[in-house]
Amino acid sequence: MVKVKRKPLEEIAESVKGYTKILNVGCGGCVSVCLAGGQREVKTTNAELTLLFEEKGINSRVDGYTVERQCNAACLEELDDLVVRYDCLLSMACGAGVQMLAERYPSKPVFPAQNTVAIGVDREIGVYEEKCRACGRCVLAYTGGIWIPCAWNDIYIRLKQQNRLDDIKKIHLAMEWQNSTPRTIVQPQYEHLYAKEEK
Amino acid sequence: MKAGSHLEKILRAGHFAFTGEIGPPRGTNVEDVRKKARFLKGNVDMANITDNQTAVVRMSSWATSLIVMQEGVEPNYQMVCRDRNRLAMQADILGAYALGIRNILALSGDHQQFGDHPFAKGVYDIDSIQLVNMIKTMRDEGKFQSGGDISGPPKMFIGAAANPFADPLEWRVHRLAKKIEAGADFIQTQCIFNMARFREWIKQADDMGLTEKVYILAGITPMKSIGMARYMQKKVPGMDVPEEIIKRLKGVDKKQVADEGIKIACEQIQELKETKGVAGVHLMAIEWEHKVPEIAERAGMLPRPVVEDDEPSAQDDKKE
């Protein structure tokens, strides 16, 4: 899943500077799973921000609201009546969530509270490891399920164990990078629904 | 002839090649490059011009190659995958060829996190094997990587690197085979200090018939000091420096360490000259270019052979 890490408090405070009514929007999806942007973290961040505002004599208020997922418009509907009461939005979601908020509320400034880092796996509680760069052309089929950078030794050992060394003896053609432009994913079973729009 | 470079002629004529290396300056000091080139002129068959080696910014490899050519030394233009995508690579290859460069060495490149700009974006659009193949396709089929036609394909003599010392040993020779299949005409190896392991690797390559398909130049670096030997042993990834080398350097008088380093290198060169499957030696005398004449002499590499019909410039290609 997507792994994020919260920006330093000072950076967040700096971005919302000048706004008195701030709504911090959490997300119950990936960022909640990686313990960085769910309901609990929204509360903590808001408490820290409130303290900072008090220390600096800043007359701003920050409230919180966590939606099920920020990357789905239907999940944002419940925010519509709430958002009008605020000067700006802070998003605790990944970069996709931030953009979804900005798209839905074009008149409201939206600021990211997270750095979106990676697609990764859970190692320990609160410890995550990057595993995928979403290149759009998965090569794991011939690398024994191991991501390439600096891992050829591991790849060799695993493929040898599985009697699949031929997979890396072949020369693979130059990668056709799919992650150089923003992509839209339409699952095959739904393609017929959007055929007109695509034209 | 695939490219008609001096190196290609030397190798095709069956001479034991002896090549050198020049690291471009960390600035615009052209005189520094010329000085280094003068030490190499006549003592080596060509000189590798490194491309931002160790991921540290230096004068570009193609520009330094041109300066070296002006001094009468044939360059081997190094190109790493770290800093350029396929558009920039192909553009530079066309430019380099147009200006007379005839040898190219395709490398992955040391990772940027170890260099002087650790937060630079590593490009790695294609890997070194794909780069070799791209240059071959440009040369032999006159096609860009995308399939488009090249008007006036660049005829490069294509080199690739091999590290007989990285793990696992049994995989190294297969990786060599891949580079040959991709189109490498010559191979330059990582610096050899562990001769036993090198012998094993070259034998494997020979048994697989690979030494018949490609010219292998064995990499040699003379140790300047015990500190350098220790550094290479402990800090440089992919380097295999046996303890006995360090013992030997420690065994001589302090003032004689550098000389002992050269002596070791010369002994290695002598052995490599007799080793089946080794077509030459690539001498990497790092920031020690002024010692190259002495090393060449002591290793019995002089005089360098002269080959006929060396092309003085790119224009002559039209005659072919």
Short mmCIF file of C-alpha atoms in Angstrom, two decimals:
data_model
loop_
_atom_site.label_atom_id
_atom_site.label_comp_id
_atom_site.label_asym_id
_atom_site.label_seq_id
_atom_site.Cartn_x
_atom_site.Cartn_y
_atom_site.Cartn_z
CA MET A 1 0.00 0.00 0.00
CA VAL A 2 0.88 3.70 -0.19
CA LYS A 3 3.23 4.75 2.60
CA VAL A 4 3.45 8.35 3.78
CA LYS A 5 5.35 10.27 6.41
CA ARG A 6 4.01 13.41 8.04
CA LYS A 7 5.75 16.65 7.24
CA PRO A 8 7.51 18.44 10.10
CA LEU A 9 5.03 20.43 12.19
CA GLU A 10 6.77 23.73 11.42
CA GLU A 11 6.36 23.13 7.70
CA ILE A 12 2.67 22.38 8.08
CA ALA A 13 2.16 25.45 10.27
CA GLU A 14 4.01 27.59 7.73
CA SER A 15 1.77 26.41 4.89
CA VAL A 16 -1.47 27.25 6.71
CA LYS A 17 -0.13 30.56 8.03
CA GLY A 18 -2.65 33.37 7.64
CA TYR A 19 -5.72 31.14 7.69
CA THR A 20 -7.79 31.29 10.87
CA LYS A 21 -10.21 28.42 10.32
CA ILE A 22 -8.47 25.25 9.21
CA LEU A 23 -10.03 21.85 8.59
CA ASN A 24 -7.60 18.94 8.77
CA VAL A 25 -8.98 16.05 6.73
CA GLY A 26 -7.82 12.54 7.60
CA CYS A 27 -8.11 9.42 5.48
CA GLY A 28 -9.11 5.95 6.62
CA GLY A 29 -7.23 4.22 3.78
CA CYS A 30 -3.53 3.45 3.35
CA VAL A 31 -2.33 6.40 5.44
CA SER A 32 -4.39 5.20 8.33
CA VAL A 33 -2.90 1.71 7.97
CA CYS A 34 0.64 3.10 8.04
CA LEU A 35 -0.23 5.08 11.18
CA ALA A 36 0.30 8.50 9.67
CA GLY A 37 -2.98 10.01 8.49
CA GLY A 38 -5.99 8.36 10.12
CA GLN A 39 -8.36 9.69 12.76
CA ARG A 40 -5.84 9.28 15.56
CA GLU A 41 -3.05 11.08 13.74
CA VAL A 42 -5.41 13.92 12.77
CA LYS A 43 -6.14 14.41 16.48
CA THR A 44 -2.47 14.36 17.42
CA THR A 45 -1.47 16.72 14.63
CA ASN A 46 -4.25 19.15 15.53
CA ALA A 47 -3.24 19.11 19.21
CA GLU A 48 0.37 19.84 18.22
CA LEU A 49 -0.70 22.61 15.84
CA THR A 50 -2.99 24.17 18.45
CA LEU A 51 -0.14 24.23 20.93
CA LEU A 52 2.17 25.80 18.38
CA PHE A 53 -0.43 28.43 17.48
CA GLU A 54 -0.82 29.28 21.16
CA GLU A 55 2.93 29.52 21.69
CA LYS A 56 3.29 31.84 18.75
CA GLY A 57 0.20 33.85 19.57
CA ILE A 58 -1.43 32.88 16.30
CA ASN A 59 -5.19 33.26 16.27
CA SER A 60 -5.99 30.13 14.23
CA ARG A 61 -8.20 27.16 14.95
CA VAL A 62 -7.82 23.71 13.50
CA ASP A 63 -10.56 21.09 13.49
CA GLY A 64 -10.45 17.53 12.24
CA TYR A 65 -12.58 15.19 10.17
CA THR A 66 -11.62 11.82 8.81
CA VAL A 67 -13.27 10.31 5.74
CA GLU A 68 -13.20 6.66 4.77
CA ARG A 69 -10.99 7.34 1.75
CA GLN A 70 -9.87 10.64 0.29
CA CYS A 71 -9.16 9.20 -3.15
CA ASN A 72 -12.83 8.54 -3.85
CA ALA A 73 -15.28 11.37 -4.60
CA ALA A 74 -18.20 9.52 -3.05
CA CYS A 75 -16.35 9.44 0.27
CA LEU A 76 -15.88 13.22 0.15
CA GLU A 77 -19.59 14.05 -0.19
CA GLU A 78 -20.04 14.16 3.56
CA LEU A 79 -17.50 17.00 3.70
CA ASP A 80 -19.42 19.32 1.38
CA ASP A 81 -21.46 21.11 4.07
CA LEU A 82 -18.51 21.23 6.45
CA VAL A 83 -15.87 22.65 4.15
CA VAL A 84 -17.72 25.94 3.53
CA ARG A 85 -17.11 26.90 7.16
CA TYR A 86 -13.31 26.82 6.78
CA ASP A 87 -10.68 29.07 5.17
CA CYS A 88 -8.42 26.26 4.08
CA LEU A 89 -8.02 22.49 4.13
CA LEU A 90 -5.13 20.43 5.35
CA SER A 91 -4.95 16.88 4.02
CA MET A 92 -3.50 14.00 5.94
CA ALA A 93 -3.94 11.70 2.91
CA CYS A 94 -1.43 10.76 0.22
CA GLY A 95 -0.85 12.98 -2.80
CA ALA A 96 -3.88 11.47 -4.52
CA GLY A 97 -6.17 12.43 -1.66
CA VAL A 98 -4.83 15.97 -1.57
CA GLN A 99 -5.61 16.37 -5.26
CA MET A 100 -9.06 14.88 -4.88
CA LEU A 101 -9.88 17.47 -2.20
CA ALA A 102 -8.48 20.28 -4.32
CA GLU A 103 -10.51 19.09 -7.30
CA ARG A 104 -13.76 18.94 -5.32
CA TYR A 105 -13.29 22.25 -3.54
CA PRO A 106 -11.60 24.47 -6.11
CA SER A 107 -12.15 27.68 -4.15
CA LYS A 108 -10.45 26.34 -1.01
CA PRO A 109 -6.69 26.28 -0.63
CA VAL A 110 -5.65 22.68 0.12
CA PHE A 111 -2.29 21.91 1.77
CA PRO A 112 -0.57 18.53 2.13
CA ALA A 113 0.40 17.47 5.63
CA GLN A 114 2.23 14.39 4.37
CA ASN A 115 5.12 13.47 2.14
CA THR A 116 3.96 10.55 0.02
CA VAL A 117 6.94 8.23 0.01
CA ALA A 118 6.31 4.86 -1.53
CA ILE A 119 4.33 1.77 -2.26
CA GLY A 120 5.65 -0.53 0.39
CA VAL A 121 5.24 -3.28 2.91
CA ASP A 122 4.90 -3.37 6.70
CA ARG A 123 7.99 -4.62 8.52
CA GLU A 124 7.17 -3.75 12.12
CA ILE A 125 4.58 -1.52 13.73
CA GLY A 126 5.39 1.88 12.26
CA VAL A 127 8.20 0.54 10.06
CA TYR A 128 7.68 0.37 6.32
CA GLU A 129 9.92 -0.54 3.42
CA GLU A 130 9.61 0.73 -0.15
CA LYS A 131 8.93 -2.10 -2.57
CA CYS A 132 7.55 -0.69 -5.81
CA ARG A 133 7.95 2.40 -7.95
CA ALA A 134 4.78 1.92 -9.98
CA CYS A 135 6.68 1.89 -13.27
CA GLY A 136 3.67 0.44 -15.04
CA ARG A 137 5.55 -2.49 -16.61
CA CYS A 138 6.10 -5.08 -13.94
CA VAL A 139 9.35 -7.03 -14.33
CA LEU A 140 8.98 -9.14 -11.19
CA ALA A 141 8.06 -12.13 -13.33
CA TYR A 142 11.67 -12.66 -14.34
CA THR A 143 13.40 -11.32 -11.25
CA GLY A 144 12.06 -13.96 -8.89
CA GLY A 145 9.72 -11.47 -7.28
CA ILE A 146 12.61 -9.23 -6.23
CA TRP A 147 12.80 -5.54 -7.11
CA ILE A 148 15.90 -4.91 -9.22
CA PRO A 149 18.10 -2.14 -7.70
CA CYS A 150 21.25 -3.65 -6.23
CA ALA A 151 19.51 -6.99 -5.75
CA TRP A 152 21.00 -9.12 -8.52
CA ASN A 153 22.72 -11.37 -6.05
CA ASP A 154 19.40 -12.07 -4.28
CA ILE A 155 17.64 -12.48 -7.61
CA TYR A 156 20.27 -14.97 -8.76
CA ILE A 157 20.03 -17.02 -5.58
CA ARG A 158 16.24 -17.20 -5.66
CA LEU A 159 15.98 -18.03 -9.36
CA LYS A 160 18.66 -20.67 -9.03
CA GLN A 161 16.73 -22.20 -6.16
CA GLN A 162 13.63 -22.27 -8.35
CA ASN A 163 15.57 -23.57 -11.35
CA ARG A 164 14.62 -20.47 -13.34
CA LEU A 165 18.02 -18.94 -14.21
CA ASP A 166 17.04 -18.79 -17.87
CA ASP A 167 14.80 -15.89 -16.93
CA ILE A 168 17.80 -13.64 -16.36
CA LYS A 169 20.09 -15.09 -19.00
CA LYS A 170 17.78 -13.58 -21.62
CA ILE A 171 18.35 -9.99 -22.66
CA HIS A 172 15.31 -7.92 -21.80
CA LEU A 173 14.36 -5.06 -24.06
CA ALA A 174 14.56 -1.49 -22.87
CA MET A 175 11.83 -0.66 -20.38
CA GLU A 176 8.78 1.11 -21.73
CA TRP A 177 8.27 3.47 -18.80
CA GLN A 178 4.60 4.07 -18.10
CA ASN A 179 5.08 6.45 -15.19
CA SER A 180 6.24 9.51 -17.11
CA THR A 181 2.71 10.82 -17.64
CA PRO A 182 -0.33 10.73 -15.32
CA ARG A 183 -2.17 7.48 -15.95
CA THR A 184 -5.84 6.57 -15.87
CA ILE A 185 -6.67 2.99 -15.03
CA VAL A 186 -9.85 1.46 -16.43
CA GLN A 187 -10.42 -2.18 -15.51
CA PRO A 188 -11.35 -4.28 -18.55
CA GLN A 189 -14.77 -5.26 -17.22
CA TYR A 190 -15.71 -1.58 -16.99
CA GLU A 191 -14.22 -0.39 -20.24
CA HIS A 192 -17.53 -0.58 -22.10
CA LEU A 193 -19.04 1.94 -19.72
CA TYR A 194 -16.48 4.59 -20.58
CA ALA A 195 -15.96 3.87 -24.24
CA LYS A 196 -17.74 7.08 -25.29
CA GLU A 197 -15.85 9.28 -22.86
CA GLU A 198 -12.56 7.97 -24.12
CA LYS A 199 -13.39 9.21 -27.61
CA MET B 1 36.14 -3.55 -39.26
CA LYS B 2 33.17 -2.46 -37.28
CA ALA B 3 34.40 0.98 -36.37
CA GLY B 4 37.99 1.21 -37.55
CA SER B 5 39.31 2.63 -34.31
CA HIS B 6 42.99 2.23 -33.52
CA LEU B 7 42.06 -0.12 -30.69
CA GLU B 8 40.00 -2.28 -33.00
CA LYS B 9 42.90 -2.50 -35.47
CA ILE B 10 45.36 -3.40 -32.73
CA LEU B 11 43.10 -6.17 -31.46
CA ARG B 12 42.18 -7.50 -34.89
CA ALA B 13 45.86 -7.64 -35.81
CA GLY B 14 46.35 -9.91 -32.82
CA HIS B 15 48.49 -7.53 -30.81
CA PHE B 16 48.29 -7.61 -27.03
CA ALA B 17 46.51 -4.32 -26.32
CA PHE B 18 47.64 -1.92 -23.63
CA THR B 19 45.17 0.84 -22.73
CA GLY B 20 45.12 3.63 -20.17
CA GLU B 21 42.72 5.92 -18.43
CA ILE B 22 42.29 9.65 -17.85
CA GLY B 23 39.94 11.17 -15.30
CA PRO B 24 38.58 14.56 -16.45
CA PRO B 25 39.19 17.57 -14.21
CA ARG B 26 36.81 18.99 -11.61
CA GLY B 27 36.69 22.22 -13.56
CA THR B 28 37.78 23.66 -16.88
CA ASN B 29 41.51 23.07 -16.57
CA VAL B 30 42.27 21.95 -20.11
CA GLU B 31 46.00 22.03 -19.53
CA ASP B 32 45.57 19.40 -16.83
CA VAL B 33 43.95 17.06 -19.37
CA ARG B 34 46.65 17.75 -21.98
CA LYS B 35 49.37 17.05 -19.43
CA LYS B 36 47.85 13.71 -18.51
CA ALA B 37 47.39 12.83 -22.19
CA ARG B 38 51.05 13.55 -22.95
CA PHE B 39 52.12 10.96 -20.40
CA LEU B 40 49.95 8.40 -22.15
CA LYS B 41 50.77 9.27 -25.76
CA GLY B 42 52.69 6.47 -27.44
CA ASN B 43 52.58 4.39 -24.27
CA VAL B 44 49.01 3.13 -24.60
CA ASP B 45 46.77 2.19 -27.53
CA MET B 46 43.89 4.28 -26.26
CA ALA B 47 42.70 5.90 -23.06
CA ASN B 48 39.37 5.58 -21.29
CA ILE B 49 37.86 8.94 -20.48
CA THR B 50 35.72 8.47 -17.42
CA ASP B 51 32.16 9.81 -17.16
CA ASN B 52 31.50 11.50 -13.80
CA GLN B 53 33.29 8.62 -12.11
CA THR B 54 32.31 7.82 -8.52
CA ALA B 55 29.24 9.99 -9.23
CA VAL B 56 31.28 13.17 -8.82
CA VAL B 57 30.84 15.97 -11.37
CA ARG B 58 33.71 16.45 -13.78
CA MET B 59 34.28 17.80 -17.27
CA SER B 60 32.11 15.78 -19.65
CA SER B 61 33.61 12.62 -21.07
CA TRP B 62 33.04 13.55 -24.73
CA ALA B 63 34.61 17.00 -24.32
CA THR B 64 37.63 15.55 -22.53
CA SER B 65 37.84 12.89 -25.25
CA LEU B 66 38.20 15.61 -27.88
CA ILE B 67 40.98 17.34 -25.97
CA VAL B 68 42.78 14.03 -25.57
CA MET B 69 42.43 13.39 -29.32
CA GLN B 70 44.08 16.73 -30.01
CA GLU B 71 47.05 15.42 -28.02
CA GLY B 72 47.28 12.34 -30.22
CA VAL B 73 45.73 9.83 -27.84
CA GLU B 74 42.73 7.81 -29.00
CA PRO B 75 39.90 8.09 -26.46
CA ASN B 76 37.47 5.48 -25.23
CA TYR B 77 34.39 7.55 -24.47
CA GLN B 78 32.78 6.23 -21.29
CA MET B 79 29.03 6.64 -20.93
CA VAL B 80 27.06 5.77 -17.81
CA CYS B 81 23.33 5.07 -17.53
CA ARG B 82 23.01 7.08 -14.33
CA ASP B 83 22.97 10.57 -15.85
CA ARG B 84 21.17 10.35 -19.18
CA ASN B 85 18.01 8.97 -20.69
CA ARG B 86 17.97 7.27 -24.09
CA LEU B 87 17.39 10.55 -25.96
CA ALA B 88 20.44 12.22 -24.44
CA MET B 89 22.56 9.08 -24.86
CA GLN B 90 21.79 8.69 -28.54
CA ALA B 91 22.27 12.41 -29.16
CA ASP B 92 25.69 12.31 -27.45
CA ILE B 93 26.69 9.18 -29.38
CA LEU B 94 25.88 10.89 -32.68
CA GLY B 95 27.77 13.99 -31.61
CA ALA B 96 30.77 12.04 -30.35
CA TYR B 97 31.01 10.06 -33.58
CA ALA B 98 30.58 13.17 -35.72
CA LEU B 99 33.57 14.69 -33.92
CA GLY B 100 35.78 11.64 -34.45
CA ILE B 101 35.29 9.45 -31.38
CA ARG B 102 35.38 5.76 -32.34
CA ASN B 103 35.41 3.79 -29.07
CA ILE B 104 32.69 3.82 -26.44
CA LEU B 105 32.37 2.03 -23.11
CA ALA B 106 28.84 1.41 -21.83
CA LEU B 107 28.50 1.36 -18.04
CA SER B 108 25.79 1.48 -15.40
CA GLY B 109 27.62 4.11 -13.36
CA ASP B 110 28.26 4.36 -9.65
CA HIS B 111 25.08 5.21 -7.76
CA GLN B 112 24.58 8.95 -7.22
CA GLN B 113 24.08 8.51 -3.49
CA PHE B 114 27.83 7.83 -3.16
CA GLY B 115 28.89 10.95 -5.05
CA ASP B 116 28.95 14.70 -4.56
CA HIS B 117 25.27 15.22 -5.47
CA PRO B 118 23.58 12.44 -3.47
CA PHE B 119 20.09 13.86 -4.03
CA ALA B 120 20.37 13.96 -7.80
CA LYS B 121 17.81 11.91 -9.69
CA GLY B 122 19.38 8.71 -10.94
CA VAL B 123 18.17 8.28 -14.49
CA TYR B 124 18.83 4.59 -15.25
CA ASP B 125 16.33 4.80 -18.11
CA ILE B 126 18.06 1.81 -19.66
CA ASP B 127 20.70 -0.48 -18.17
CA SER B 128 24.24 -1.06 -19.40
CA ILE B 129 23.32 -4.17 -21.40
CA GLN B 130 20.51 -2.32 -23.13
CA LEU B 131 22.93 0.56 -23.80
CA VAL B 132 25.37 -1.81 -25.48
CA ASN B 133 22.53 -3.16 -27.59
CA MET B 134 21.29 0.32 -28.44
CA ILE B 135 24.72 1.39 -29.72
CA LYS B 136 25.02 -1.81 -31.74
CA THR B 137 21.58 -1.27 -33.28
CA MET B 138 22.53 2.32 -34.12
CA ARG B 139 25.76 1.12 -35.74
CA ASP B 140 24.74 -2.08 -37.52
CA GLU B 141 21.11 -1.41 -38.39
CA GLY B 142 21.22 2.36 -38.59
CA LYS B 143 18.23 2.58 -36.28
CA PHE B 144 17.48 4.56 -33.18
CA GLN B 145 16.25 2.67 -30.15
CA SER B 146 12.72 3.67 -31.17
CA GLY B 147 13.19 2.08 -34.59
CA GLY B 148 13.57 5.32 -36.56
CA ASP B 149 16.24 5.59 -39.26
CA ILE B 150 19.57 7.30 -38.61
CA SER B 151 21.06 9.21 -41.49
CA GLY B 152 24.74 8.35 -41.17
CA PRO B 153 24.92 5.73 -38.40
CA PRO B 154 27.69 6.09 -35.80
CA LYS B 155 30.30 3.35 -36.23
CA MET B 156 31.49 2.81 -32.68
CA PHE B 157 33.72 0.06 -31.34
CA ILE B 158 31.62 -1.02 -28.37
CA GLY B 159 33.02 -1.83 -24.97
CA ALA B 160 31.41 -3.08 -21.79
CA ALA B 161 32.63 -3.80 -18.28
CA ALA B 162 32.84 -7.06 -16.39
CA ASN B 163 33.46 -7.64 -12.72
CA PRO B 164 34.84 -11.13 -12.09
CA PHE B 165 34.85 -10.43 -8.35
CA ALA B 166 31.23 -9.62 -7.54
CA ASP B 167 29.04 -12.33 -6.09
CA PRO B 168 27.96 -14.85 -7.07
CA LEU B 169 31.05 -15.91 -9.04
CA GLU B 170 29.12 -18.49 -11.08
CA TRP B 171 26.81 -15.75 -12.41
CA ARG B 172 29.60 -13.41 -13.56
CA VAL B 173 30.38 -15.33 -16.71
CA HIS B 174 26.70 -15.48 -17.69
CA ARG B 175 26.51 -11.73 -17.33
CA LEU B 176 29.55 -11.50 -19.60
CA ALA B 177 27.73 -13.71 -22.10
CA LYS B 178 24.74 -11.36 -22.01
CA LYS B 179 26.94 -8.36 -22.76
CA ILE B 180 28.50 -10.17 -25.70
CA GLU B 181 25.09 -11.19 -27.00
CA ALA B 182 23.96 -7.57 -26.64
CA GLY B 183 26.81 -6.51 -28.91
CA ALA B 184 29.98 -5.82 -26.92
CA ASP B 185 33.14 -5.95 -29.06
CA PHE B 186 35.51 -5.63 -26.14
CA ILE B 187 35.35 -6.02 -22.38
CA GLN B 188 37.30 -4.21 -19.70
CA THR B 189 37.35 -5.87 -16.31
CA GLN B 190 37.26 -4.46 -12.83
CA CYS B 191 40.74 -3.92 -11.28
CA ILE B 192 42.25 -7.34 -10.68
CA PHE B 193 44.07 -8.00 -7.43
CA ASN B 194 42.85 -11.50 -6.76
CA MET B 195 44.59 -13.32 -9.60
CA ALA B 196 43.33 -16.74 -8.51
CA ARG B 197 39.73 -15.67 -8.88
CA PHE B 198 40.46 -13.95 -12.19
CA ARG B 199 42.07 -17.15 -13.54
CA GLU B 200 38.95 -19.07 -12.58
CA TRP B 201 36.68 -16.52 -14.27
CA ILE B 202 38.65 -16.32 -17.51
CA LYS B 203 38.78 -20.12 -17.65
CA GLN B 204 35.00 -20.27 -17.31
CA ALA B 205 34.68 -17.66 -20.06
CA ASP B 206 37.10 -19.60 -22.22
CA ASP B 207 35.29 -22.90 -21.63
CA MET B 208 32.03 -21.27 -22.70
CA GLY B 209 33.69 -20.04 -25.90
CA LEU B 210 33.24 -16.42 -24.89
CA THR B 211 36.86 -15.39 -25.33
CA GLU B 212 36.51 -16.24 -29.02
CA LYS B 213 33.65 -13.80 -29.37
CA VAL B 214 35.00 -10.77 -27.55
CA TYR B 215 38.32 -9.11 -26.73
CA ILE B 216 38.88 -9.15 -22.98
CA LEU B 217 41.14 -6.46 -21.53
CA ALA B 218 42.16 -7.24 -17.97
CA GLY B 219 42.02 -4.29 -15.56
CA ILE B 220 45.17 -3.46 -13.64
CA THR B 221 45.65 -0.76 -11.01
CA PRO B 222 49.04 -0.27 -9.37
CA MET B 223 48.81 0.39 -5.64
CA LYS B 224 50.39 3.71 -4.70
CA SER B 225 50.34 3.16 -0.96
CA ILE B 226 49.21 0.80 1.80
CA GLY B 227 46.41 3.27 2.59
CA MET B 228 45.11 3.01 -0.96
CA ALA B 229 45.20 -0.78 -0.82
CA ARG B 230 43.31 -0.81 2.49
CA TYR B 231 40.76 1.70 1.17
CA MET B 232 40.12 -0.41 -1.91
CA GLN B 233 39.88 -3.54 0.19
CA LYS B 234 37.42 -2.12 2.71
CA LYS B 235 35.53 0.73 1.07
CA VAL B 236 35.20 0.17 -2.66
CA PRO B 237 32.27 -2.08 -3.54
CA GLY B 238 32.98 -4.95 -5.91
CA MET B 239 36.73 -4.81 -5.23
CA ASP B 240 38.61 -7.90 -4.08
CA VAL B 241 42.03 -7.08 -2.57
CA PRO B 242 43.62 -10.14 -0.97
CA GLU B 243 45.53 -9.66 2.26
CA GLU B 244 48.73 -10.93 0.60
CA ILE B 245 48.89 -7.79 -1.56
CA ILE B 246 48.83 -5.64 1.55
CA LYS B 247 51.40 -7.87 3.23
CA ARG B 248 53.72 -7.45 0.28
CA LEU B 249 53.42 -3.66 0.35
CA LYS B 250 54.03 -3.68 4.10
CA GLY B 251 57.06 -5.88 3.63
CA VAL B 252 59.16 -3.22 1.90
CA ASP B 253 60.77 0.00 3.06
CA LYS B 254 58.28 2.90 3.28
CA LYS B 255 59.95 4.71 0.39
CA GLN B 256 59.68 1.59 -1.76
CA VAL B 257 55.93 0.95 -1.34
CA ALA B 258 54.89 2.69 -4.56
CA ASP B 259 57.64 0.92 -6.45
CA GLU B 260 56.49 -2.40 -5.02
CA GLY B 261 52.97 -1.54 -6.18
CA ILE B 262 54.26 -1.06 -9.72
CA LYS B 263 56.25 -4.28 -9.44
CA ILE B 264 53.12 -6.22 -8.50
CA ALA B 265 51.25 -4.65 -11.43
CA CYS B 266 54.05 -5.56 -13.84
CA GLU B 267 54.11 -9.15 -12.63
CA GLN B 268 50.35 -9.34 -13.15
CA ILE B 269 50.68 -7.92 -16.67
CA GLN B 270 53.35 -10.50 -17.47
CA GLU B 271 51.09 -13.31 -16.35
CA LEU B 272 48.04 -11.89 -18.14
CA LYS B 273 50.01 -11.67 -21.36
CA GLU B 274 50.43 -15.43 -21.20
CA THR B 275 46.83 -16.13 -20.13
CA LYS B 276 44.59 -17.73 -22.71
CA GLY B 277 41.60 -15.53 -23.50
CA VAL B 278 43.16 -12.25 -22.38
CA ALA B 279 43.53 -9.86 -25.33
CA GLY B 280 45.18 -7.02 -23.48
CA VAL B 281 45.54 -5.04 -20.31
CA HIS B 282 43.67 -1.91 -19.27
CA LEU B 283 45.84 0.12 -16.92
CA MET B 284 43.96 2.32 -14.47
CA ALA B 285 46.72 4.39 -12.91
CA ILE B 286 44.39 6.61 -10.94
CA GLU B 287 45.83 10.15 -10.65
CA TRP B 288 49.16 8.56 -11.46
CA GLU B 289 49.24 9.24 -15.19
CA HIS B 290 52.86 10.43 -15.01
CA LYS B 291 53.86 6.91 -13.97
CA VAL B 292 52.33 5.31 -17.07
CA PRO B 293 55.49 5.59 -19.23
CA GLU B 294 57.52 3.86 -16.52
CA ILE B 295 54.92 1.14 -15.95
CA ALA B 296 54.56 0.52 -19.70
CA GLU B 297 58.34 0.21 -19.97
CA ARG B 298 58.78 -2.05 -16.96
CA ALA B 299 55.86 -4.26 -17.99
CA GLY B 300 57.44 -4.82 -21.40
CA MET B 301 54.57 -3.11 -23.21
CA LEU B 302 56.81 -0.81 -25.28
CA PRO B 303 57.07 0.07 -28.03
CA ARG B 304 53.37 0.02 -28.84
CA PRO B 305 52.63 -1.64 -32.16
CA VAL B 306 51.84 0.51 -35.17
CA VAL B 307 48.93 -0.53 -37.32
CA GLU B 308 48.45 0.54 -40.89
CA ASP B 309 45.68 2.69 -42.29
CA ASP B 310 44.87 4.53 -39.11
CA GLU B 311 42.20 7.02 -40.05
CA PRO B 312 43.26 10.54 -39.25
CA SER B 313 39.74 11.90 -39.11
CA ALA B 314 36.02 11.14 -39.37
CA GLN B 315 35.86 12.39 -42.96
CA ASP B 316 37.82 9.39 -44.19
CA ASP B 317 34.91 7.14 -43.34
CA LYS B 318 33.19 8.22 -46.50
CA LYS B 319 35.77 6.29 -48.49
CA GLU B 320 34.64 3.00 -47.04
#
